[in-house]
């Protein structure tokens, strides 16, 4: 069997593959170091360029299975890709722990007024009386109660929060007080102190956080986006933040990345911007490779694969 591996991790992976596996390496530009016409498996790496993906697809007409390390695969599922009818698996779960920790950090930063306290420190000011809050008994809505959402819930529950979640097929989940369907979460917004966007970007979720949703939120509510920027109507968000329709936001993903220097989001005092880094951790690579190797063993032995993406819905 022949497989295509990214040059970034090929050496590390080859040590764990059976001796009869032939490896073709591909760099970040899509240049292959061998003949991939009969390759069955392609493992891409992070920050996959469309041009790289298309070069691999053209070079590997016999490809059957593609594993991507990303949880979000909206950049992969193009009309040209769908035509190939490949099995696509993703890295759902490998970023869940660092992202969940970041969400807790965003909430604590807001509740404990950490940015203002740090500002006072840099100004050598000893000023008491800031409106410091607790997370205990606050209500958190997680839009997208998948792997990441469930990791967020387990940590938030340890702080004594009430937790609502939404998912396409609602079902009771550990640490959630209520789980509703994908179209029912708007009715909960008036009860929520924190709203976290953890849903994949699909045609159904693009722009779902719009002016109407922001008006339904409490004026004291805090919005956190660790999913994809296009899920939020950025113009509506800026207006809501400027007009005080919501108290603030932590934004790890934006519509255009890097965030343009002229974006008003940079200068809004009630916004905490991070550069799409909530999933960063030295253990992500380790988990990504372990997931691929487990799935490759399954593929090699004809067993069901983990994390198969439904390309009709986008995750």
Tab-separated table of C-alpha atoms in Angstrom:
chain	number	residue	atom	x	y	z
A	1	UNK	CA	0.000	0.000	0.000
A	2	UNK	CA	1.205	3.512	-0.819
A	3	UNK	CA	0.392	6.575	1.276
A	4	UNK	CA	1.129	10.306	1.014
A	5	UNK	CA	2.529	12.000	4.125
A	6	UNK	CA	3.467	15.638	4.808
A	7	UNK	CA	7.202	16.237	5.001
A	8	UNK	CA	6.733	17.956	8.387
A	9	UNK	CA	5.942	14.682	10.161
A	10	UNK	CA	6.761	11.912	7.677
A	11	UNK	CA	9.906	10.709	9.429
A	12	UNK	CA	8.142	10.486	12.780
A	13	UNK	CA	5.202	8.595	11.287
A	14	UNK	CA	7.249	6.162	9.177
A	15	UNK	CA	8.758	4.656	12.319
A	16	UNK	CA	5.271	3.454	13.334
A	17	UNK	CA	4.105	2.100	9.969
A	18	UNK	CA	4.294	-1.535	8.770
A	19	UNK	CA	7.321	-2.394	6.627
A	20	UNK	CA	5.207	-3.001	3.530
A	21	UNK	CA	3.893	0.580	3.418
A	22	UNK	CA	5.403	2.794	0.718
A	23	UNK	CA	5.530	6.481	1.628
A	24	UNK	CA	5.448	9.413	-0.783
A	25	UNK	CA	6.243	12.733	0.862
A	26	UNK	CA	4.575	16.007	-0.045
A	27	UNK	CA	5.734	19.475	0.967
A	28	UNK	CA	3.582	22.487	1.808
A	29	UNK	CA	3.452	23.531	-1.865
A	30	UNK	CA	2.227	20.135	-3.088
A	31	UNK	CA	5.541	18.869	-4.476
A	32	UNK	CA	5.804	15.083	-4.160
A	33	UNK	CA	9.050	13.144	-3.914
A	34	UNK	CA	7.720	10.102	-5.784
A	35	UNK	CA	4.974	8.563	-7.904
A	36	UNK	CA	1.568	8.870	-6.186
A	37	UNK	CA	-0.633	7.563	-8.999
A	38	UNK	CA	-1.488	4.417	-7.009
A	39	UNK	CA	-1.565	5.999	-3.530
A	40	UNK	CA	-4.646	5.119	-1.451
A	41	UNK	CA	-4.176	7.329	1.614
A	42	UNK	CA	-3.341	11.006	2.070
A	43	UNK	CA	-2.559	12.592	5.439
A	44	UNK	CA	-2.442	16.373	5.068
A	45	UNK	CA	-1.055	18.783	7.632
A	46	UNK	CA	-2.159	22.043	9.233
A	47	UNK	CA	-2.505	25.218	7.125
A	48	UNK	CA	-3.235	23.193	4.003
A	49	UNK	CA	-3.297	25.444	0.951
A	50	UNK	CA	-6.031	24.846	-1.668
A	51	UNK	CA	-3.338	24.683	-4.342
A	52	UNK	CA	-1.471	21.991	-2.397
A	53	UNK	CA	-4.639	19.945	-1.896
A	54	UNK	CA	-5.566	20.146	-5.580
A	55	UNK	CA	-2.046	19.169	-6.706
A	56	UNK	CA	-2.203	16.081	-4.496
A	57	UNK	CA	-5.664	15.161	-5.781
A	58	UNK	CA	-4.477	15.479	-9.370
A	59	UNK	CA	-1.372	13.394	-8.646
A	60	UNK	CA	-3.253	10.606	-6.859
A	61	UNK	CA	-6.204	9.406	-8.988
A	62	UNK	CA	-6.562	6.200	-6.901
A	63	UNK	CA	-6.878	8.026	-3.584
A	64	UNK	CA	-9.568	6.579	-1.303
A	65	UNK	CA	-9.080	8.139	2.131
A	66	UNK	CA	-7.912	11.582	3.240
A	67	UNK	CA	-7.205	12.415	6.885
A	68	UNK	CA	-6.948	16.089	7.864
A	69	UNK	CA	-5.638	17.073	11.317
A	70	UNK	CA	-8.009	20.032	11.560
A	71	UNK	CA	-11.387	19.849	13.280
A	72	UNK	CA	-12.869	22.357	10.827
A	73	UNK	CA	-12.731	21.193	7.215
A	74	UNK	CA	-14.769	23.914	5.499
A	75	UNK	CA	-11.620	24.899	3.553
A	76	UNK	CA	-11.278	21.344	2.229
A	77	UNK	CA	-14.819	20.440	1.158
A	78	UNK	CA	-14.930	22.246	-2.170
A	79	UNK	CA	-17.079	21.152	-5.157
A	80	UNK	CA	-13.932	19.760	-6.790
A	81	UNK	CA	-13.145	17.785	-3.641
A	82	UNK	CA	-16.663	16.380	-3.300
A	83	UNK	CA	-16.479	15.091	-6.878
A	84	UNK	CA	-13.703	12.711	-5.832
A	85	UNK	CA	-16.007	10.906	-3.371
A	86	UNK	CA	-13.180	10.364	-0.883
A	87	UNK	CA	-13.558	9.193	2.694
A	88	UNK	CA	-12.596	12.241	4.764
A	89	UNK	CA	-11.703	12.024	8.445
A	90	UNK	CA	-10.710	14.963	10.614
A	91	UNK	CA	-8.862	15.815	13.814
A	92	UNK	CA	-11.931	16.516	15.944
A	93	UNK	CA	-10.886	16.276	19.570
A	94	UNK	CA	-7.156	16.953	19.290
A	95	UNK	CA	-7.596	20.670	20.086
A	96	UNK	CA	-10.427	20.292	22.586
A	97	UNK	CA	-8.377	20.540	25.788
A	98	UNK	CA	-6.339	23.688	24.989
A	99	UNK	CA	-9.411	25.410	23.522
A	100	UNK	CA	-11.513	24.557	26.572
A	101	UNK	CA	-8.785	25.952	28.833
A	102	UNK	CA	-8.711	29.151	26.779
A	103	UNK	CA	-12.477	29.570	27.108
A	104	UNK	CA	-12.154	29.337	30.885
A	105	UNK	CA	-9.330	31.890	30.689
A	106	UNK	CA	-11.508	34.295	28.655
A	107	UNK	CA	-14.361	34.007	31.148
A	108	UNK	CA	-12.097	34.438	34.177
A	109	UNK	CA	-10.338	37.385	32.542
A	110	UNK	CA	-13.689	39.106	32.053
A	111	UNK	CA	-15.179	38.148	35.432
A	112	UNK	CA	-12.059	39.112	37.392
A	113	UNK	CA	-11.329	42.290	35.391
A	114	UNK	CA	-7.812	41.045	34.673
A	115	UNK	CA	-7.109	43.435	31.795
A	116	UNK	CA	-8.008	46.453	33.941
A	117	UNK	CA	-6.012	45.117	36.879
A	118	UNK	CA	-2.987	44.606	34.649
A	119	UNK	CA	-3.417	48.092	33.227
A	120	UNK	CA	-3.430	49.491	36.763
A	121	UNK	CA	-0.233	47.591	37.506
A	122	UNK	CA	1.557	49.029	34.470
A	123	UNK	CA	0.411	52.509	35.567
A	124	UNK	CA	1.535	51.905	39.176
A	125	UNK	CA	-2.004	52.571	40.413
A	126	UNK	CA	-3.509	50.882	43.477
A	127	UNK	CA	-7.236	51.232	42.786
A	128	UNK	CA	-9.926	49.147	44.399
A	129	UNK	CA	-13.616	48.894	43.583
A	130	UNK	CA	-13.589	47.191	40.191
A	131	UNK	CA	-16.803	45.186	39.481
A	132	UNK	CA	-15.180	41.771	39.987
A	133	UNK	CA	-17.549	38.817	39.601
A	134	UNK	CA	-17.694	35.045	40.148
A	135	UNK	CA	-18.457	32.306	37.635
A	136	UNK	CA	-20.499	30.440	40.256
A	137	UNK	CA	-24.187	30.242	39.234
A	138	UNK	CA	-23.560	32.077	35.955
A	139	UNK	CA	-25.228	30.580	32.883
A	140	UNK	CA	-23.135	29.481	29.916
A	141	UNK	CA	-24.530	28.625	26.475
A	142	UNK	CA	-22.260	26.535	24.245
A	143	UNK	CA	-23.410	26.678	20.621
A	144	UNK	CA	-22.051	23.371	19.367
A	145	UNK	CA	-21.930	20.700	22.055
A	146	UNK	CA	-19.448	18.474	20.225
A	147	UNK	CA	-16.036	17.357	21.459
A	148	UNK	CA	-14.771	20.876	22.128
A	149	UNK	CA	-18.068	21.976	23.639
A	150	UNK	CA	-18.085	19.008	25.994
A	151	UNK	CA	-14.550	19.730	27.189
A	152	UNK	CA	-15.583	23.337	27.857
A	153	UNK	CA	-18.638	22.135	29.791
A	154	UNK	CA	-16.651	19.786	32.035
A	155	UNK	CA	-14.341	22.618	33.090
A	156	UNK	CA	-17.099	25.209	33.451
A	157	UNK	CA	-19.132	22.840	35.608
A	158	UNK	CA	-16.200	22.696	38.047
A	159	UNK	CA	-16.771	26.438	38.592
A	160	UNK	CA	-20.422	25.821	39.445
A	161	UNK	CA	-21.887	27.217	36.237
A	162	UNK	CA	-25.268	26.325	34.741
A	163	UNK	CA	-24.617	25.038	31.241
A	164	UNK	CA	-26.823	24.931	28.157
A	165	UNK	CA	-25.754	23.409	24.852
A	166	UNK	CA	-26.997	22.989	21.310
A	167	UNK	CA	-26.344	20.328	18.693
A	168	UNK	CA	-27.908	19.015	15.508
A	169	UNK	CA	-29.152	15.878	17.274
A	170	UNK	CA	-29.826	16.920	20.897
A	171	UNK	CA	-29.330	14.365	23.644
A	172	UNK	CA	-28.495	14.469	27.369
A	173	UNK	CA	-24.770	15.003	27.912
A	174	UNK	CA	-22.569	14.983	31.031
A	175	UNK	CA	-22.138	18.427	32.629
A	176	UNK	CA	-24.935	20.028	30.581
A	177	UNK	CA	-28.100	21.128	32.367
A	178	UNK	CA	-29.958	21.320	29.056
A	179	UNK	CA	-29.172	20.386	25.448
A	180	UNK	CA	-31.409	21.686	22.659
A	181	UNK	CA	-31.558	21.354	18.891
A	182	UNK	CA	-29.580	23.483	16.472
A	183	UNK	CA	-32.539	25.848	15.902
A	184	UNK	CA	-33.594	26.209	19.535
A	185	UNK	CA	-30.667	27.957	21.243
A	186	UNK	CA	-31.872	31.471	20.414
A	187	UNK	CA	-34.712	31.055	22.912
A	188	UNK	CA	-32.098	30.585	25.676
A	189	UNK	CA	-30.066	33.732	25.012
A	190	UNK	CA	-31.999	35.881	27.472
A	191	UNK	CA	-30.886	33.593	30.319
A	192	UNK	CA	-27.187	33.478	29.466
A	193	UNK	CA	-24.244	35.350	30.933
A	194	UNK	CA	-21.688	33.806	28.567
A	195	UNK	CA	-22.187	32.532	25.017
A	196	UNK	CA	-19.473	30.402	23.422
A	197	UNK	CA	-19.430	29.638	19.700
A	198	UNK	CA	-18.011	26.138	19.242
A	199	UNK	CA	-19.905	24.977	16.171
A	200	UNK	CA	-18.247	24.084	12.842
A	201	UNK	CA	-18.501	26.528	9.953
A	202	UNK	CA	-21.020	25.174	7.451
A	203	UNK	CA	-23.553	26.702	5.066
A	204	UNK	CA	-26.064	26.466	7.922
A	205	UNK	CA	-23.888	28.213	10.517
A	206	UNK	CA	-22.358	30.955	8.375
A	207	UNK	CA	-23.415	34.316	9.826
A	208	UNK	CA	-25.758	32.848	12.454
A	209	UNK	CA	-24.514	35.315	15.085
A	210	UNK	CA	-26.210	38.317	13.514
A	211	UNK	CA	-27.805	41.552	14.711
A	212	UNK	CA	-30.967	39.736	15.810
A	213	UNK	CA	-29.019	37.260	17.960
A	214	UNK	CA	-26.944	40.031	19.520
A	215	UNK	CA	-30.129	41.942	20.411
A	216	UNK	CA	-31.517	38.837	22.102
A	217	UNK	CA	-28.480	38.570	24.372
A	218	UNK	CA	-28.344	40.245	27.760
A	219	UNK	CA	-26.617	43.624	27.879
A	220	UNK	CA	-24.358	42.055	30.520
A	221	UNK	CA	-23.558	39.012	28.345
A	222	UNK	CA	-20.090	38.125	27.071
A	223	UNK	CA	-19.560	36.459	23.665
A	224	UNK	CA	-16.644	34.092	22.986
A	225	UNK	CA	-15.753	32.819	19.506
A	226	UNK	CA	-13.260	29.960	19.275
A	227	UNK	CA	-14.834	28.436	16.135
A	228	UNK	CA	-14.644	30.324	12.825
A	229	UNK	CA	-14.892	34.034	12.123
A	230	UNK	CA	-17.486	33.685	9.363
A	231	UNK	CA	-20.030	32.355	11.875
A	232	UNK	CA	-20.312	35.923	13.194
A	233	UNK	CA	-21.612	38.962	11.308
A	234	UNK	CA	-18.616	41.129	12.167
A	235	UNK	CA	-20.281	44.446	11.314
A	236	UNK	CA	-23.228	43.619	13.557
A	237	UNK	CA	-20.848	42.578	16.343
A	238	UNK	CA	-18.886	45.825	16.190
A	239	UNK	CA	-22.110	47.837	16.367
A	240	UNK	CA	-23.438	45.756	19.286
A	241	UNK	CA	-20.185	46.265	21.191
A	242	UNK	CA	-20.064	49.995	20.454
A	243	UNK	CA	-23.728	50.487	21.407
A	244	UNK	CA	-23.512	48.401	24.583
A	245	UNK	CA	-25.970	45.768	23.364
A	246	UNK	CA	-23.606	43.189	24.891
A	247	UNK	CA	-20.939	43.731	27.530
A	248	UNK	CA	-17.965	42.408	25.608
A	249	UNK	CA	-16.386	39.675	23.543
A	250	UNK	CA	-13.338	37.435	23.342
A	251	UNK	CA	-12.484	36.754	19.715
A	252	UNK	CA	-9.956	34.131	18.653
A	253	UNK	CA	-11.155	33.852	15.056
A	254	UNK	CA	-12.210	36.599	12.666
A	255	UNK	CA	-13.592	36.804	9.137
A	256	UNK	CA	-10.284	37.968	7.644
A	257	UNK	CA	-7.123	36.580	9.211
A	258	UNK	CA	-4.815	38.193	10.130
A	259	UNK	CA	-7.228	40.813	11.430
A	260	UNK	CA	-6.602	43.973	9.341
A	261	UNK	CA	-4.922	46.814	11.221
A	262	UNK	CA	-7.828	49.131	10.394
A	263	UNK	CA	-10.452	46.868	11.970
A	264	UNK	CA	-12.383	48.659	14.743
A	265	UNK	CA	-12.215	45.457	16.796
A	266	UNK	CA	-8.616	46.260	17.707
A	267	UNK	CA	-9.493	49.435	19.574
A	268	UNK	CA	-12.772	48.517	21.276
A	269	UNK	CA	-12.147	48.525	25.030
A	270	UNK	CA	-14.558	45.638	25.668
A	271	UNK	CA	-12.886	43.215	23.240
A	272	UNK	CA	-10.167	40.651	23.966
A	273	UNK	CA	-8.517	39.590	20.698
A	274	UNK	CA	-6.226	36.579	20.367
A	275	UNK	CA	-4.587	35.518	17.058
A	276	UNK	CA	-6.397	32.208	16.420
A	277	UNK	CA	-4.240	30.512	19.034
A	278	UNK	CA	-6.746	28.940	21.444
A	279	UNK	CA	-6.009	25.487	20.038
A	280	UNK	CA	-2.247	25.808	20.427
A	281	UNK	CA	-0.451	23.320	22.627
A	282	UNK	CA	2.777	21.309	22.379
A	283	UNK	CA	0.598	18.198	22.716
A	284	UNK	CA	-1.576	18.867	19.654
A	285	UNK	CA	0.941	17.334	17.236
A	286	UNK	CA	1.266	14.286	19.464
A	287	UNK	CA	-2.516	13.788	19.551
A	288	UNK	CA	-2.839	14.442	15.809
A	289	UNK	CA	-0.277	11.785	14.889
A	290	UNK	CA	-1.741	9.285	17.356
A	291	UNK	CA	-5.210	9.742	15.852
A	292	UNK	CA	-3.936	9.256	12.305
A	293	UNK	CA	-1.944	6.147	13.249
A	294	UNK	CA	-4.946	4.650	15.015
A	295	UNK	CA	-7.123	5.366	11.991
A	296	UNK	CA	-4.486	3.990	9.622
A	297	UNK	CA	-4.405	0.725	11.586
A	298	UNK	CA	-8.178	0.597	11.299
A	299	UNK	CA	-8.039	1.298	7.556
A	300	UNK	CA	-5.323	-1.301	7.009
A	301	UNK	CA	-7.370	-3.905	8.886
A	302	UNK	CA	-10.701	-3.001	7.297
A	303	UNK	CA	-12.208	-1.628	10.518
A	304	UNK	CA	-14.473	1.447	10.867
A	305	UNK	CA	-12.603	4.750	10.921
A	306	UNK	CA	-12.916	7.407	13.614
A	307	UNK	CA	-14.065	10.958	12.865
A	308	UNK	CA	-15.591	10.376	9.435
A	309	UNK	CA	-16.847	13.708	8.094
A	310	UNK	CA	-20.354	13.940	6.627
A	311	UNK	CA	-19.431	16.105	3.647
A	312	UNK	CA	-23.073	17.039	3.038
A	313	UNK	CA	-23.259	18.880	6.379
A	314	UNK	CA	-19.592	19.857	6.685
A	315	UNK	CA	-18.403	18.004	9.803
